[in-house]
Amino acid sequence: MPTTLNFVLGTRPEIIKLSPVIRACQRRDVSFSLTHTGQHYSDELDSVFFEQLDLPIPDHNLAVGSGSHGRQTGEMITEIESVLQSTRPEVVLVQGDTNSVLAGTIAATKMDGIEVGHVEAGLRSFDRDMPEEINRRLADHAADYLFPPTETSRDQLLQEGLPEEWITVTGNTIVDAVQQNVEIAHEESRVLSELELDEEFALLTAHRAENVDNRDRFRNLLNSVSKAATEHDLSVVYPIHPRAAKRLSEFGINIPEGIKLVDPQEFLDFLLLEDKARIVFTDSGGVQEESCILQTPCITLRDNTERPETVEVGANRVVGVQPDDVARAVREMLTIERNWENPFGDGTAAEQILDAIENE
Ligand code: UD1
Ligand code: UDP
């Protein structure tokens, strides 16, 4: 394949979900470079994943860091444009819905001779208050290649008037990443003994702005999870994202009974936690998908999801943060049969993405 690719990435989920595509490039000898925006920079959200997933060190690190949406996105656009001017790739690949995705898409799409591919296209929460919803809509409408994970997301793109010939349904690259790593996690991870967890635990992640940036909602979320888990004698382990950690201390929230805060986990440890947990509580997009793939029931602590497939197959309940709703969902999900189908493909998404680009 003569095409040269540039991956623009910047946050934990992008590193994880693009890792199978980067690896597929290495296998096929596709010429590529990596541009890291620096949106995530703490080791625990960034370099640990490059090391554990055996990814090459980024060719360009823009070190943009944290900031308001405008400053962060604007700085990224300026810096990415200058990288693209000097490297002139034929295709820029972005994944998901973060500010790094928006910046990579805008910078690349206006440059002559550069096309943009959006991996995980067509997801919609229909909630325009979420920054991620704005980012994913704009990225889809500016990209040249659209890689929706499912038929549902493909239909959404068509409904919004995007041309059929730009769209390839590939499944989600997270299936590739889980398949490539779950056995290694079982062999190598010591996380259960390190965190002193027995069989009866639940896993919690919560970091989205709409949950943790609001004091009452964040407190309510934690109390609801604690109450529901205590009812079933489940301990709860909460690997805490820095955004949530910052808000906890700013708001002076005390962690309720039964919830154990731990540092963000490396990917293999986190996969094992997801696999072994009786139930997962989350507001993360990637965690909804992974728990569905791993046959672990999921309770989504949000008012909507852009992953309706997880709900349709019976793997996920979207319940918000009110105590009665969370408790009811836990009762239901602890007794369901774990035999739903995986709606996110067969683990060949990365190969299909490269095939589609090559076939152009
Ligand atoms: C971003 C994405 C979100 C995604 C999440 C993945 C946007 C708008 N949001 O949210 O969709 O789910 O990444 O984890 O792009 N911080 C650190 N170290 C870091 C990075 C951030 O301490 O390496 C702290 C800073 O206090 C920062 C805060 O986290 O202000 C928020 O970081 P930011 O990148 O703005 O958004 P995320 O919450 O990480
Ligand atoms: N993850 C991880 N360690 C953690 C929490 C999450 O490795 O402590 C991984 C998880 O396996 C998933 C990804 O991070 O692949 C999800 O990222 P995040 O929840 O930050 O973002 P979102 O998916 O909500 O955009």
mmCIF file with all atom_site columns, C-alpha atoms and ligand atoms in Angstrom, residues 11-13 39-42 45 66 69 72 97-99 131-132 135 207-208 241-243 246, ligand 1:
data_model
loop_
_atom_site.group_PDB
_atom_site.id
_atom_site.type_symbol
_atom_site.label_atom_id
_atom_site.label_alt_id
_atom_site.label_comp_id
_atom_site.label_asym_id
_atom_site.label_entity_id
_atom_site.label_seq_id
_atom_site.pdbx_PDB_ins_code
_atom_site.Cartn_x
_atom_site.Cartn_y
_atom_site.Cartn_z
_atom_site.occupancy
_atom_site.B_iso_or_equiv
_atom_site.pdbx_formal_charge
_atom_site.auth_seq_id
_atom_site.auth_comp_id
_atom_site.auth_asym_id
_atom_site.auth_atom_id
_atom_site.pdbx_PDB_model_num
ATOM   1  C CA  . THR A 1 11  ? -6.122  10.630 24.920 1.00 0.00 ? 11  THR A CA  1
ATOM   2  C CA  . ARG A 1 12  ? -6.256  7.231  26.631 1.00 0.00 ? 12  ARG A CA  1
ATOM   3  C CA  . PRO A 1 13  ? -9.145  5.776  24.608 1.00 0.00 ? 13  PRO A CA  1
ATOM   4  C CA  . GLN A 1 39  ? -4.316  16.312 25.486 1.00 0.00 ? 39  GLN A CA  1
ATOM   5  C CA  . HIS A 1 40  ? -3.479  13.531 27.954 1.00 0.00 ? 40  HIS A CA  1
ATOM   6  C CA  . TYR A 1 41  ? 0.031   13.760 29.371 1.00 0.00 ? 41  TYR A CA  1
ATOM   7  C CA  . SER A 1 42  ? 0.038   12.135 32.830 1.00 0.00 ? 42  SER A CA  1
ATOM   8  C CA  . LEU A 1 45  ? -3.282  8.157  30.981 1.00 0.00 ? 45  LEU A CA  1
ATOM   9  C CA  . SER A 1 66  ? -5.210  20.862 29.466 1.00 0.00 ? 66  SER A CA  1
ATOM   10 C CA  . HIS A 1 69  ? -12.180 23.808 24.893 1.00 0.00 ? 69  HIS A CA  1
ATOM   11 C CA  . GLN A 1 72  ? -6.993  23.472 23.757 1.00 0.00 ? 72  GLN A CA  1
ATOM   12 C CA  . ASP A 1 97  ? -14.968 12.108 19.822 1.00 0.00 ? 97  ASP A CA  1
ATOM   13 C CA  . THR A 1 98  ? -12.401 14.051 21.828 1.00 0.00 ? 98  THR A CA  1
ATOM   14 C CA  . ASN A 1 99  ? -11.069 17.542 21.234 1.00 0.00 ? 99  ASN A CA  1
ATOM   15 C CA  . PRO A 1 131 ? -18.753 18.238 24.062 1.00 0.00 ? 131 PRO A CA  1
ATOM   16 C CA  . GLU A 1 132 ? -18.191 14.743 22.650 1.00 0.00 ? 132 GLU A CA  1
ATOM   17 C CA  . ASN A 1 135 ? -16.903 16.743 18.244 1.00 0.00 ? 135 ASN A CA  1
ATOM   18 C CA  . HIS A 1 207 ? -15.091 10.893 34.685 1.00 0.00 ? 207 HIS A CA  1
ATOM   19 C CA  . ARG A 1 208 ? -17.428 12.585 32.207 1.00 0.00 ? 208 ARG A CA  1
ATOM   20 C CA  . HIS A 1 241 ? -9.495  9.608  36.314 1.00 0.00 ? 241 HIS A CA  1
ATOM   21 C CA  . PRO A 1 242 ? -7.562  12.824 37.184 1.00 0.00 ? 242 PRO A CA  1
ATOM   22 C CA  . ARG A 1 243 ? -10.520 14.996 36.211 1.00 0.00 ? 243 ARG A CA  1
ATOM   23 C CA  . LYS A 1 246 ? -9.604  16.986 41.007 1.00 0.00 ? 246 LYS A CA  1
HETATM 24 C C1  . UD1 B 2 .   ? -11.343 13.707 27.553 1.00 0.00 ? 1   UD1 B C1  1
HETATM 25 C C2  . UD1 B 2 .   ? -12.476 13.701 26.530 1.00 0.00 ? 1   UD1 B C2  1
HETATM 26 C C3  . UD1 B 2 .   ? -13.525 12.679 26.963 1.00 0.00 ? 1   UD1 B C3  1
HETATM 27 C C4  . UD1 B 2 .   ? -12.900 11.318 27.149 1.00 0.00 ? 1   UD1 B C4  1
HETATM 28 C C5  . UD1 B 2 .   ? -11.717 11.403 28.087 1.00 0.00 ? 1   UD1 B C5  1
HETATM 29 C C6  . UD1 B 2 .   ? -11.008 10.077 28.099 1.00 0.00 ? 1   UD1 B C6  1
HETATM 30 C C7  . UD1 B 2 .   ? -12.891 15.867 25.445 1.00 0.00 ? 1   UD1 B C7  1
HETATM 31 C C8  . UD1 B 2 .   ? -13.795 17.038 25.383 1.00 0.00 ? 1   UD1 B C8  1
HETATM 32 N N1  . UD1 B 2 .   ? -13.127 15.006 26.469 1.00 0.00 ? 1   UD1 B N1  1
HETATM 33 O O1  . UD1 B 2 .   ? -11.879 14.110 28.788 1.00 0.00 ? 1   UD1 B O1  1
HETATM 34 O O2  . UD1 B 2 .   ? -14.518 12.564 25.938 1.00 0.00 ? 1   UD1 B O2  1
HETATM 35 O O3  . UD1 B 2 .   ? -13.870 10.462 27.716 1.00 0.00 ? 1   UD1 B O3  1
HETATM 36 O O4  . UD1 B 2 .   ? -10.783 12.396 27.625 1.00 0.00 ? 1   UD1 B O4  1
HETATM 37 O O5  . UD1 B 2 .   ? -10.324 9.835  29.276 1.00 0.00 ? 1   UD1 B O5  1
HETATM 38 O O6  . UD1 B 2 .   ? -12.000 15.721 24.641 1.00 0.00 ? 1   UD1 B O6  1
HETATM 39 N N2  . UD1 B 2 .   ? -5.789  15.817 33.415 1.00 0.00 ? 1   UD1 B N2  1
HETATM 40 C C9  . UD1 B 2 .   ? -4.655  15.358 34.042 1.00 0.00 ? 1   UD1 B C9  1
HETATM 41 N N3  . UD1 B 2 .   ? -3.751  14.653 33.305 1.00 0.00 ? 1   UD1 B N3  1
HETATM 42 C C10 . UD1 B 2 .   ? -3.920  14.413 31.979 1.00 0.00 ? 1   UD1 B C10 1
HETATM 43 C C11 . UD1 B 2 .   ? -5.067  14.897 31.351 1.00 0.00 ? 1   UD1 B C11 1
HETATM 44 C C12 . UD1 B 2 .   ? -5.993  15.597 32.081 1.00 0.00 ? 1   UD1 B C12 1
HETATM 45 O O7  . UD1 B 2 .   ? -4.462  15.540 35.238 1.00 0.00 ? 1   UD1 B O7  1
HETATM 46 O O8  . UD1 B 2 .   ? -3.069  13.762 31.394 1.00 0.00 ? 1   UD1 B O8  1
HETATM 47 C C13 . UD1 B 2 .   ? -6.799  16.560 34.209 1.00 0.00 ? 1   UD1 B C13 1
HETATM 48 C C14 . UD1 B 2 .   ? -6.627  18.070 34.141 1.00 0.00 ? 1   UD1 B C14 1
HETATM 49 O O9  . UD1 B 2 .   ? -7.003  18.585 35.366 1.00 0.00 ? 1   UD1 B O9  1
HETATM 50 C C15 . UD1 B 2 .   ? -7.643  18.447 33.080 1.00 0.00 ? 1   UD1 B C15 1
HETATM 51 C C16 . UD1 B 2 .   ? -8.752  17.441 33.301 1.00 0.00 ? 1   UD1 B C16 1
HETATM 52 O O10 . UD1 B 2 .   ? -8.091  16.241 33.678 1.00 0.00 ? 1   UD1 B O10 1
HETATM 53 O O11 . UD1 B 2 .   ? -8.087  19.765 33.229 1.00 0.00 ? 1   UD1 B O11 1
HETATM 54 C C17 . UD1 B 2 .   ? -9.606  17.191 32.062 1.00 0.00 ? 1   UD1 B C17 1
HETATM 55 O O12 . UD1 B 2 .   ? -8.801  16.796 30.938 1.00 0.00 ? 1   UD1 B O12 1
HETATM 56 P P1  . UD1 B 2 .   ? -9.340  16.954 29.426 1.00 0.00 ? 1   UD1 B P1  1
HETATM 57 O O13 . UD1 B 2 .   ? -8.370  16.377 28.498 1.00 0.00 ? 1   UD1 B O13 1
HETATM 58 O O14 . UD1 B 2 .   ? -9.792  18.359 29.209 1.00 0.00 ? 1   UD1 B O14 1
HETATM 59 O O15 . UD1 B 2 .   ? -10.646 16.109 29.412 1.00 0.00 ? 1   UD1 B O15 1
HETATM 60 P P2  . UD1 B 2 .   ? -10.964 14.649 29.949 1.00 0.00 ? 1   UD1 B P2  1
HETATM 61 O O16 . UD1 B 2 .   ? -11.852 14.790 31.130 1.00 0.00 ? 1   UD1 B O16 1
HETATM 62 O O17 . UD1 B 2 .   ? -9.713  13.870 30.112 1.00 0.00 ? 1   UD1 B O17 1
#
